Short mmCIF file of N, CA and C in Angstrom, two decimals:
data_model
loop_
_atom_site.label_atom_id
_atom_site.label_comp_id
_atom_site.label_asym_id
_atom_site.label_seq_id
_atom_site.Cartn_x
_atom_site.Cartn_y
_atom_site.Cartn_z
N MET A 1 -38.49 -55.99 26.29
CA MET A 1 -38.23 -54.16 26.38
C MET A 1 -37.00 -54.94 25.17
N THR A 2 -37.42 -53.95 24.13
CA THR A 2 -36.89 -53.14 22.92
C THR A 2 -36.36 -51.94 22.79
N THR A 3 -34.90 -52.71 22.95
CA THR A 3 -33.94 -50.94 22.72
C THR A 3 -34.32 -50.96 21.41
N TRP A 4 -34.68 -49.50 21.60
CA TRP A 4 -34.52 -48.26 20.00
C TRP A 4 -32.75 -47.12 19.96
N ILE A 5 -32.56 -46.75 20.93
CA ILE A 5 -32.16 -45.96 21.27
C ILE A 5 -30.76 -46.18 22.69
N ASN A 6 -29.57 -45.83 22.34
CA ASN A 6 -28.44 -46.26 23.69
C ASN A 6 -27.41 -45.88 22.90
N ASN A 7 -26.97 -44.16 23.39
CA ASN A 7 -26.22 -43.58 22.89
C ASN A 7 -25.92 -43.31 24.31
N ASN A 8 -24.86 -42.01 23.87
CA ASN A 8 -23.95 -41.60 24.93
C ASN A 8 -25.07 -40.99 26.10
N GLU A 9 -25.70 -39.89 25.16
CA GLU A 9 -26.54 -39.17 25.65
C GLU A 9 -27.65 -40.05 26.64
N LEU A 10 -28.23 -40.93 25.73
CA LEU A 10 -30.16 -41.48 25.34
C LEU A 10 -30.35 -42.77 25.43
N LYS A 11 -31.24 -43.70 26.11
CA LYS A 11 -31.46 -44.43 26.09
C LYS A 11 -32.63 -44.96 26.29
N ILE A 12 -33.80 -45.99 25.16
CA ILE A 12 -34.98 -45.57 24.92
C ILE A 12 -36.09 -46.77 24.29
N ASP A 13 -36.70 -47.54 25.56
CA ASP A 13 -36.60 -48.56 25.03
C ASP A 13 -38.02 -48.46 25.17
N PHE A 14 -38.87 -49.70 24.20
CA PHE A 14 -40.26 -49.90 23.70
C PHE A 14 -40.76 -51.84 24.45
N GLU A 15 -41.65 -51.43 24.83
CA GLU A 15 -42.05 -52.74 25.66
C GLU A 15 -42.47 -53.83 24.47
N SER A 16 -42.93 -53.06 23.70
CA SER A 16 -44.08 -53.84 22.46
C SER A 16 -42.93 -53.30 20.94
N GLU A 17 -42.89 -54.00 20.19
CA GLU A 17 -42.98 -52.88 19.04
C GLU A 17 -44.31 -51.76 18.44
N PRO A 18 -44.12 -50.13 18.63
CA PRO A 18 -44.73 -49.54 18.39
C PRO A 18 -45.70 -50.26 16.84
N LEU A 19 -46.72 -49.68 17.08
CA LEU A 19 -47.40 -50.73 15.85
C LEU A 19 -48.65 -48.86 15.95
N ILE A 20 -49.00 -48.79 14.46
CA ILE A 20 -49.60 -47.49 14.45
C ILE A 20 -50.36 -47.60 12.45
N GLY A 21 -51.85 -47.02 12.89
CA GLY A 21 -52.93 -47.61 12.16
C GLY A 21 -53.31 -45.90 11.52
N ILE A 22 -54.15 -46.52 10.65
CA ILE A 22 -54.78 -45.18 9.73
C ILE A 22 -56.19 -44.85 10.03
N ARG A 23 -56.78 -43.75 10.29
CA ARG A 23 -57.94 -43.97 10.95
C ARG A 23 -59.26 -43.90 9.85
N TYR A 24 -60.53 -44.54 9.22
CA TYR A 24 -60.93 -43.81 7.77
C TYR A 24 -62.17 -43.38 8.77
N PHE A 25 -63.18 -42.03 7.66
CA PHE A 25 -63.87 -42.26 7.88
C PHE A 25 -65.13 -43.41 7.46
N LEU A 26 -66.28 -43.48 7.83
CA LEU A 26 -67.19 -44.86 7.82
C LEU A 26 -68.79 -44.15 7.46
N PRO A 27 -68.90 -44.53 7.04
CA PRO A 27 -70.40 -43.82 6.77
C PRO A 27 -71.72 -43.09 7.70
N SER A 28 -71.36 -44.38 8.56
CA SER A 28 -71.81 -44.47 10.53
C SER A 28 -72.31 -42.93 11.25
N MET A 29 -70.53 -42.34 10.82
CA MET A 29 -69.87 -41.17 11.82
C MET A 29 -70.46 -39.89 12.00
N THR A 30 -70.30 -39.97 12.87
CA THR A 30 -71.69 -38.19 13.05
C THR A 30 -69.73 -37.38 12.34
N ASN A 31 -70.72 -35.76 12.18
CA ASN A 31 -69.11 -34.80 11.59
C ASN A 31 -68.40 -34.85 12.85
N GLU A 32 -68.92 -34.74 14.62
CA GLU A 32 -67.64 -34.69 15.05
C GLU A 32 -66.69 -35.61 15.28
N GLU A 33 -66.95 -37.20 14.82
CA GLU A 33 -65.71 -37.95 14.11
C GLU A 33 -65.49 -37.92 13.45
N LYS A 34 -65.42 -37.45 11.79
CA LYS A 34 -64.76 -36.76 10.95
C LYS A 34 -63.83 -35.73 10.76
N LYS A 35 -64.44 -34.71 11.55
CA LYS A 35 -63.19 -33.66 11.93
C LYS A 35 -62.06 -34.46 12.78
N SER A 36 -63.02 -35.91 14.07
CA SER A 36 -61.78 -35.77 14.43
C SER A 36 -60.73 -36.73 13.74
N ILE A 37 -61.36 -37.14 13.15
CA ILE A 37 -60.27 -37.57 11.88
C ILE A 37 -59.60 -37.06 11.29
N LYS A 38 -59.72 -36.07 10.74
CA LYS A 38 -59.38 -35.23 10.31
C LYS A 38 -58.04 -34.86 10.96
N LYS A 39 -58.81 -34.47 11.59
CA LYS A 39 -57.24 -33.49 12.42
C LYS A 39 -56.34 -34.39 13.43
N TYR A 40 -56.64 -35.99 13.52
CA TYR A 40 -55.86 -36.88 14.05
C TYR A 40 -55.40 -38.13 13.37
N PRO A 41 -55.71 -38.82 11.92
CA PRO A 41 -55.79 -39.41 11.56
C PRO A 41 -55.19 -40.61 11.48
N PHE A 42 -54.36 -40.46 12.65
CA PHE A 42 -53.15 -41.39 12.89
C PHE A 42 -53.97 -42.02 14.49
N ILE A 43 -53.67 -43.43 15.05
CA ILE A 43 -53.78 -44.16 16.22
C ILE A 43 -53.00 -45.21 16.25
N ASN A 44 -52.63 -45.07 18.12
CA ASN A 44 -51.90 -46.09 18.54
C ASN A 44 -52.56 -47.46 18.90
N LYS A 45 -52.26 -48.37 18.09
CA LYS A 45 -53.00 -49.40 17.99
C LYS A 45 -52.76 -50.58 18.97
N THR A 46 -51.65 -50.15 19.90
CA THR A 46 -50.92 -51.12 20.74
C THR A 46 -50.55 -50.33 22.49
N LEU A 47 -51.26 -50.95 23.91
CA LEU A 47 -50.38 -50.04 25.09
C LEU A 47 -48.78 -49.72 24.76
N LEU A 48 -48.60 -48.94 23.79
CA LEU A 48 -46.92 -48.90 24.12
C LEU A 48 -45.89 -48.65 25.46
N ASN A 49 -45.57 -49.04 26.67
CA ASN A 49 -44.75 -48.78 27.91
C ASN A 49 -43.68 -48.47 27.10
N VAL A 50 -43.04 -46.82 27.14
CA VAL A 50 -41.65 -46.35 27.10
C VAL A 50 -41.39 -46.21 28.25
N SER A 51 -40.21 -46.40 27.87
CA SER A 51 -38.75 -46.85 28.93
C SER A 51 -38.09 -45.43 28.63
N VAL A 52 -37.26 -44.22 29.31
CA VAL A 52 -36.47 -43.05 28.22
C VAL A 52 -35.00 -43.20 29.79
N THR A 53 -33.59 -43.15 29.47
CA THR A 53 -32.56 -43.15 30.36
C THR A 53 -32.22 -41.98 30.06
N ASP A 54 -32.72 -41.13 30.28
CA ASP A 54 -31.32 -39.45 30.02
C ASP A 54 -29.92 -39.12 30.87
N LYS A 55 -30.28 -40.43 30.37
CA LYS A 55 -27.77 -40.52 30.21
C LYS A 55 -26.91 -39.30 31.51
N ILE A 56 -27.40 -38.03 30.84
CA ILE A 56 -26.25 -36.78 30.94
C ILE A 56 -27.36 -36.33 32.69
N LYS A 57 -28.05 -36.33 32.54
CA LYS A 57 -28.82 -36.13 34.03
C LYS A 57 -29.11 -37.25 34.51
N ASN A 58 -28.86 -38.09 34.63
CA ASN A 58 -29.02 -39.62 35.57
C ASN A 58 -30.21 -39.66 35.70
N ARG A 59 -31.63 -39.90 34.89
CA ARG A 59 -32.61 -39.56 35.00
C ARG A 59 -33.63 -40.78 34.90
N PHE A 60 -34.33 -41.57 34.83
CA PHE A 60 -35.24 -42.46 34.48
C PHE A 60 -36.56 -42.03 34.16
N TYR A 61 -37.39 -42.03 33.44
CA TYR A 61 -39.00 -41.96 33.36
C TYR A 61 -39.35 -43.17 32.72
N ASN A 62 -40.89 -43.64 33.44
CA ASN A 62 -41.06 -44.42 32.10
C ASN A 62 -43.09 -43.85 31.69
N PHE A 63 -43.77 -44.21 31.13
CA PHE A 63 -44.41 -43.59 30.35
C PHE A 63 -45.64 -44.93 29.19
N THR A 64 -46.81 -44.72 29.47
CA THR A 64 -47.34 -46.03 28.20
C THR A 64 -48.62 -44.49 27.56
N ILE A 65 -48.20 -45.04 26.60
CA ILE A 65 -48.73 -43.96 25.32
C ILE A 65 -50.16 -45.52 24.95
N PRO A 66 -51.73 -45.08 25.62
CA PRO A 66 -52.75 -45.87 25.89
C PRO A 66 -53.44 -46.28 24.30
N GLU A 67 -53.12 -47.68 24.18
CA GLU A 67 -53.94 -48.21 22.56
C GLU A 67 -55.19 -47.28 22.79
N GLY A 68 -54.89 -46.42 21.64
CA GLY A 68 -56.44 -46.02 21.22
C GLY A 68 -56.09 -44.58 20.65
N TYR A 69 -54.32 -43.67 21.14
CA TYR A 69 -54.41 -42.86 21.37
C TYR A 69 -54.39 -42.12 20.22
N CYS A 70 -55.03 -40.70 20.03
CA CYS A 70 -54.86 -40.25 18.30
C CYS A 70 -54.39 -39.10 18.31
N PHE A 71 -53.35 -38.93 17.09
CA PHE A 71 -52.36 -37.79 16.73
C PHE A 71 -51.95 -37.74 15.64
N ASP A 72 -51.76 -36.43 15.24
CA ASP A 72 -51.85 -35.75 13.67
C ASP A 72 -50.31 -36.89 12.96
N GLY A 73 -49.39 -36.89 13.13
CA GLY A 73 -47.97 -37.53 12.59
C GLY A 73 -47.90 -36.13 13.01
N ALA A 74 -45.99 -36.59 11.92
CA ALA A 74 -45.51 -34.81 12.03
C ALA A 74 -45.69 -33.59 11.76
N SER A 75 -45.75 -32.58 12.06
CA SER A 75 -47.06 -31.43 11.90
C SER A 75 -45.78 -30.57 11.23
N VAL A 76 -45.38 -31.07 9.80
CA VAL A 76 -45.07 -30.97 9.23
C VAL A 76 -45.46 -29.93 7.86
N PRO A 77 -45.70 -28.17 8.12
CA PRO A 77 -46.61 -27.49 7.20
C PRO A 77 -46.40 -27.93 5.64
N ARG A 78 -47.26 -27.50 4.85
CA ARG A 78 -47.40 -28.09 3.67
C ARG A 78 -46.28 -27.68 3.15
N PHE A 79 -45.88 -25.95 2.85
CA PHE A 79 -45.00 -24.92 2.68
C PHE A 79 -43.92 -26.48 2.60
N PHE A 80 -43.35 -26.51 3.15
CA PHE A 80 -42.24 -27.58 4.20
C PHE A 80 -41.67 -28.73 3.51
N TRP A 81 -43.24 -29.52 2.79
CA TRP A 81 -43.48 -31.17 2.25
C TRP A 81 -42.13 -30.93 1.16
N ARG A 82 -41.58 -30.14 -0.01
CA ARG A 82 -41.14 -30.82 -0.76
C ARG A 82 -39.47 -31.22 -0.32
N ILE A 83 -38.78 -30.51 0.73
CA ILE A 83 -37.48 -30.34 2.09
C ILE A 83 -37.96 -31.17 2.77
N ILE A 84 -38.62 -31.95 3.20
CA ILE A 84 -38.52 -32.07 4.60
C ILE A 84 -39.91 -33.28 4.28
N GLY A 85 -41.15 -33.92 3.66
CA GLY A 85 -41.46 -34.98 3.06
C GLY A 85 -42.69 -34.22 4.72
N SER A 86 -43.79 -35.30 3.32
CA SER A 86 -45.45 -34.99 3.97
C SER A 86 -45.23 -35.62 5.40
N ASN A 87 -46.43 -34.91 6.03
CA ASN A 87 -46.72 -34.88 7.29
C ASN A 87 -47.02 -36.83 8.44
N THR A 88 -47.33 -37.15 6.27
CA THR A 88 -48.08 -38.84 6.42
C THR A 88 -46.82 -40.02 6.49
N ASP A 89 -45.47 -38.97 6.28
CA ASP A 89 -44.66 -39.99 5.92
C ASP A 89 -44.15 -41.51 6.89
N ASN A 90 -43.58 -42.56 6.34
CA ASN A 90 -43.79 -43.19 7.60
C ASN A 90 -43.14 -43.45 8.54
N LYS A 91 -41.22 -42.70 7.71
CA LYS A 91 -40.58 -42.78 9.25
C LYS A 91 -40.95 -41.48 10.23
N PHE A 92 -41.72 -41.04 9.92
CA PHE A 92 -41.99 -39.22 10.87
C PHE A 92 -42.99 -40.30 12.02
N LEU A 93 -43.42 -41.27 11.75
CA LEU A 93 -44.92 -41.96 12.60
C LEU A 93 -44.46 -41.80 14.46
N VAL A 94 -43.62 -43.30 14.61
CA VAL A 94 -43.54 -42.90 15.52
C VAL A 94 -42.25 -42.44 16.72
N ALA A 95 -41.42 -41.34 16.69
CA ALA A 95 -41.53 -40.02 16.59
C ALA A 95 -41.94 -39.18 17.03
N ALA A 96 -42.86 -38.40 15.77
CA ALA A 96 -44.47 -37.95 16.06
C ALA A 96 -45.34 -38.33 17.26
N MET A 97 -45.40 -39.22 17.34
CA MET A 97 -46.87 -40.02 18.17
C MET A 97 -46.05 -39.87 19.56
N VAL A 98 -45.04 -40.51 19.99
CA VAL A 98 -44.04 -39.76 21.67
C VAL A 98 -43.87 -39.06 21.43
N HIS A 99 -43.47 -38.62 20.62
CA HIS A 99 -43.47 -36.50 20.53
C HIS A 99 -44.55 -35.86 21.31
N ASP A 100 -45.80 -36.22 20.47
CA ASP A 100 -46.55 -35.43 20.58
C ASP A 100 -47.41 -36.27 22.26
N TYR A 101 -47.28 -37.62 22.68
CA TYR A 101 -47.70 -37.87 23.40
C TYR A 101 -47.06 -37.10 25.09
N MET A 102 -45.98 -37.02 24.64
CA MET A 102 -45.70 -36.05 25.77
C MET A 102 -45.23 -34.40 25.96
N CYS A 103 -45.71 -34.13 24.23
CA CYS A 103 -46.25 -32.38 25.22
C CYS A 103 -47.71 -32.02 25.34
N GLU A 104 -48.41 -33.14 25.72
CA GLU A 104 -49.80 -33.48 25.43
C GLU A 104 -50.03 -33.78 27.30
N ASN A 105 -48.89 -34.43 27.22
CA ASN A 105 -48.51 -35.02 29.26
C ASN A 105 -47.22 -34.20 29.63
N HIS A 106 -46.24 -33.17 29.81
CA HIS A 106 -44.98 -33.12 30.46
C HIS A 106 -44.95 -33.39 31.59
N GLU A 107 -45.97 -34.14 31.90
CA GLU A 107 -45.39 -35.25 33.77
C GLU A 107 -44.57 -36.03 33.38
N CYS A 108 -44.41 -36.37 32.44
CA CYS A 108 -44.60 -37.77 31.67
C CYS A 108 -42.89 -37.92 31.59
N ILE A 109 -41.88 -36.56 30.96
CA ILE A 109 -40.72 -37.08 31.68
C ILE A 109 -40.72 -35.60 32.60
N ASN A 110 -41.13 -35.56 33.90
CA ASN A 110 -40.62 -34.15 34.32
C ASN A 110 -41.01 -32.80 33.70
N PHE A 111 -41.60 -32.40 33.14
CA PHE A 111 -41.54 -31.20 32.03
C PHE A 111 -40.11 -30.03 31.66
N ASP A 112 -39.24 -32.30 31.27
CA ASP A 112 -38.54 -30.94 30.72
C ASP A 112 -38.49 -31.67 29.22
N ARG A 113 -38.55 -29.71 29.05
CA ARG A 113 -39.13 -29.65 27.30
C ARG A 113 -37.69 -30.23 26.31
N ALA A 114 -36.65 -29.56 26.86
CA ALA A 114 -35.16 -30.15 25.82
C ALA A 114 -35.07 -32.11 26.25
N LEU A 115 -35.53 -32.35 27.22
CA LEU A 115 -34.85 -33.80 26.22
C LEU A 115 -36.37 -34.43 25.65
N SER A 116 -37.84 -34.01 25.53
CA SER A 116 -38.50 -33.98 24.99
C SER A 116 -38.58 -34.14 22.93
N THR A 117 -37.52 -32.78 22.88
CA THR A 117 -36.70 -32.09 21.59
C THR A 117 -35.93 -33.53 21.58
N LYS A 118 -34.99 -33.55 22.35
CA LYS A 118 -33.90 -34.95 22.24
C LYS A 118 -34.04 -36.39 21.99
N ILE A 119 -35.75 -36.96 22.46
CA ILE A 119 -36.14 -37.91 22.04
C ILE A 119 -36.54 -38.46 20.48
N PHE A 120 -36.94 -36.61 20.22
CA PHE A 120 -38.12 -36.99 18.95
C PHE A 120 -37.00 -37.05 17.70
N ASP A 121 -35.96 -36.10 18.36
CA ASP A 121 -34.55 -36.24 16.46
C ASP A 121 -33.94 -37.45 17.15
N SER A 122 -33.91 -38.47 18.28
CA SER A 122 -33.13 -40.04 18.67
C SER A 122 -33.93 -40.44 17.16
N LEU A 123 -36.01 -40.46 17.78
CA LEU A 123 -36.73 -40.86 16.95
C LEU A 123 -35.93 -40.99 15.82
N LEU A 124 -36.53 -39.90 15.76
CA LEU A 124 -36.39 -39.91 13.95
C LEU A 124 -35.17 -40.55 12.78
N SER A 125 -33.60 -41.02 14.39
CA SER A 125 -32.26 -41.07 13.38
C SER A 125 -32.68 -42.31 13.07
N PHE A 126 -33.02 -42.57 14.73
CA PHE A 126 -32.80 -44.18 14.56
C PHE A 126 -34.53 -44.88 13.05
N SER A 127 -34.73 -44.31 12.97
CA SER A 127 -36.26 -44.46 11.33
C SER A 127 -35.87 -43.79 10.07
N GLN A 128 -34.29 -43.17 10.69
CA GLN A 128 -33.82 -43.89 9.67
C GLN A 128 -33.59 -41.68 8.46
N VAL A 129 -33.72 -40.92 9.17
CA VAL A 129 -33.95 -39.87 8.56
C VAL A 129 -32.77 -39.16 7.96
N GLY A 130 -32.44 -38.46 7.40
CA GLY A 130 -31.26 -38.01 6.39
C GLY A 130 -31.57 -36.87 7.91
N LYS A 131 -30.02 -35.95 8.42
CA LYS A 131 -29.42 -35.25 8.81
C LYS A 131 -30.25 -33.67 8.65
N VAL A 132 -30.30 -34.20 6.92
CA VAL A 132 -30.50 -32.58 6.78
C VAL A 132 -31.80 -32.51 7.29
N LYS A 133 -32.87 -33.35 7.23
CA LYS A 133 -34.30 -33.08 7.91
C LYS A 133 -34.26 -32.96 8.43
N ARG A 134 -33.05 -34.13 9.64
CA ARG A 134 -33.33 -34.21 11.15
C ARG A 134 -33.61 -32.90 11.39
N PHE A 135 -32.95 -31.76 11.31
CA PHE A 135 -32.26 -30.92 11.41
C PHE A 135 -32.80 -29.91 11.70
N PHE A 136 -33.75 -29.77 10.47
CA PHE A 136 -35.23 -28.96 10.49
C PHE A 136 -35.96 -29.17 11.15
N MET A 137 -36.92 -30.32 11.67
CA MET A 137 -37.79 -31.31 11.92
C MET A 137 -37.09 -30.74 13.17
N LYS A 138 -36.40 -31.00 13.93
CA LYS A 138 -35.87 -30.94 15.58
C LYS A 138 -35.74 -29.39 15.76
N ASN A 139 -35.28 -28.08 14.92
CA ASN A 139 -35.75 -26.85 15.62
C ASN A 139 -36.98 -26.05 14.89
N SER A 140 -37.62 -26.98 13.87
CA SER A 140 -38.92 -26.44 14.01
C SER A 140 -39.45 -26.65 15.17
N VAL A 141 -39.64 -28.29 16.09
CA VAL A 141 -40.20 -28.52 17.17
C VAL A 141 -39.75 -27.67 18.38
N ASP A 142 -38.39 -27.38 18.68
CA ASP A 142 -38.21 -27.20 19.89
C ASP A 142 -38.72 -25.38 19.58
N ILE A 143 -38.59 -25.00 18.99
CA ILE A 143 -39.27 -23.06 18.19
C ILE A 143 -40.31 -23.73 18.39
N PHE A 144 -41.21 -24.64 18.03
CA PHE A 144 -42.71 -24.91 18.75
C PHE A 144 -42.95 -24.86 19.98
N GLN A 145 -42.57 -25.21 20.32
CA GLN A 145 -42.83 -26.29 21.93
C GLN A 145 -42.26 -24.68 22.60
N LYS A 146 -41.18 -23.63 22.79
CA LYS A 146 -40.82 -23.23 23.15
C LYS A 146 -42.03 -21.92 24.02
N PHE A 147 -42.38 -21.44 22.14
CA PHE A 147 -43.31 -20.77 22.28
C PHE A 147 -45.44 -21.39 22.48
N PHE A 148 -45.02 -22.50 22.00
CA PHE A 148 -46.47 -22.45 22.11
C PHE A 148 -47.56 -23.76 22.91
N CYS A 149 -46.16 -24.49 23.82
CA CYS A 149 -46.75 -25.41 23.96
C CYS A 149 -47.04 -25.51 25.91
N LYS A 150 -46.39 -24.37 25.96
CA LYS A 150 -46.95 -24.05 27.78
C LYS A 150 -45.77 -25.25 28.60
N TRP A 151 -44.51 -25.09 28.66
CA TRP A 151 -43.89 -26.32 29.47
C TRP A 151 -43.75 -25.30 30.41
N LYS A 152 -43.41 -25.70 32.46
CA LYS A 152 -43.10 -25.00 32.70
C LYS A 152 -41.94 -25.38 33.03
N SER A 153 -40.79 -24.55 33.79
CA SER A 153 -39.73 -24.64 33.76
C SER A 153 -39.77 -25.66 34.35
#
């Protein structure tokens, strides 16, 4: 296990280093496959076991992001790219992958929406995303999740 985050609130370990690839169009692909790549251009290239310890609530979670899991990068609207950066920025990719997986699989962290936001913010911090960008990204994600992601309480 490799520890990425270990502070007073949270510990995040990966069994191996995350490896993210870019999906490309091939001439032999169907239109459906091309649409999928356009929507989800990034792919997890290795089986990624994730361990999260919520030190505040004294809870421990393990989940696995499967090899081949596809995601869209950081969901940064084009209008904000000048302030935050492009959705394809390498600094955002691991945080975006883990967060997207948690948003699609709420049960992996016991339906704890606030924890998913905290994990996202912590992984951005680990990737050396600046405080101002993290503030906007974290709060945008949190607001979006409250209204559109249907988290159970």
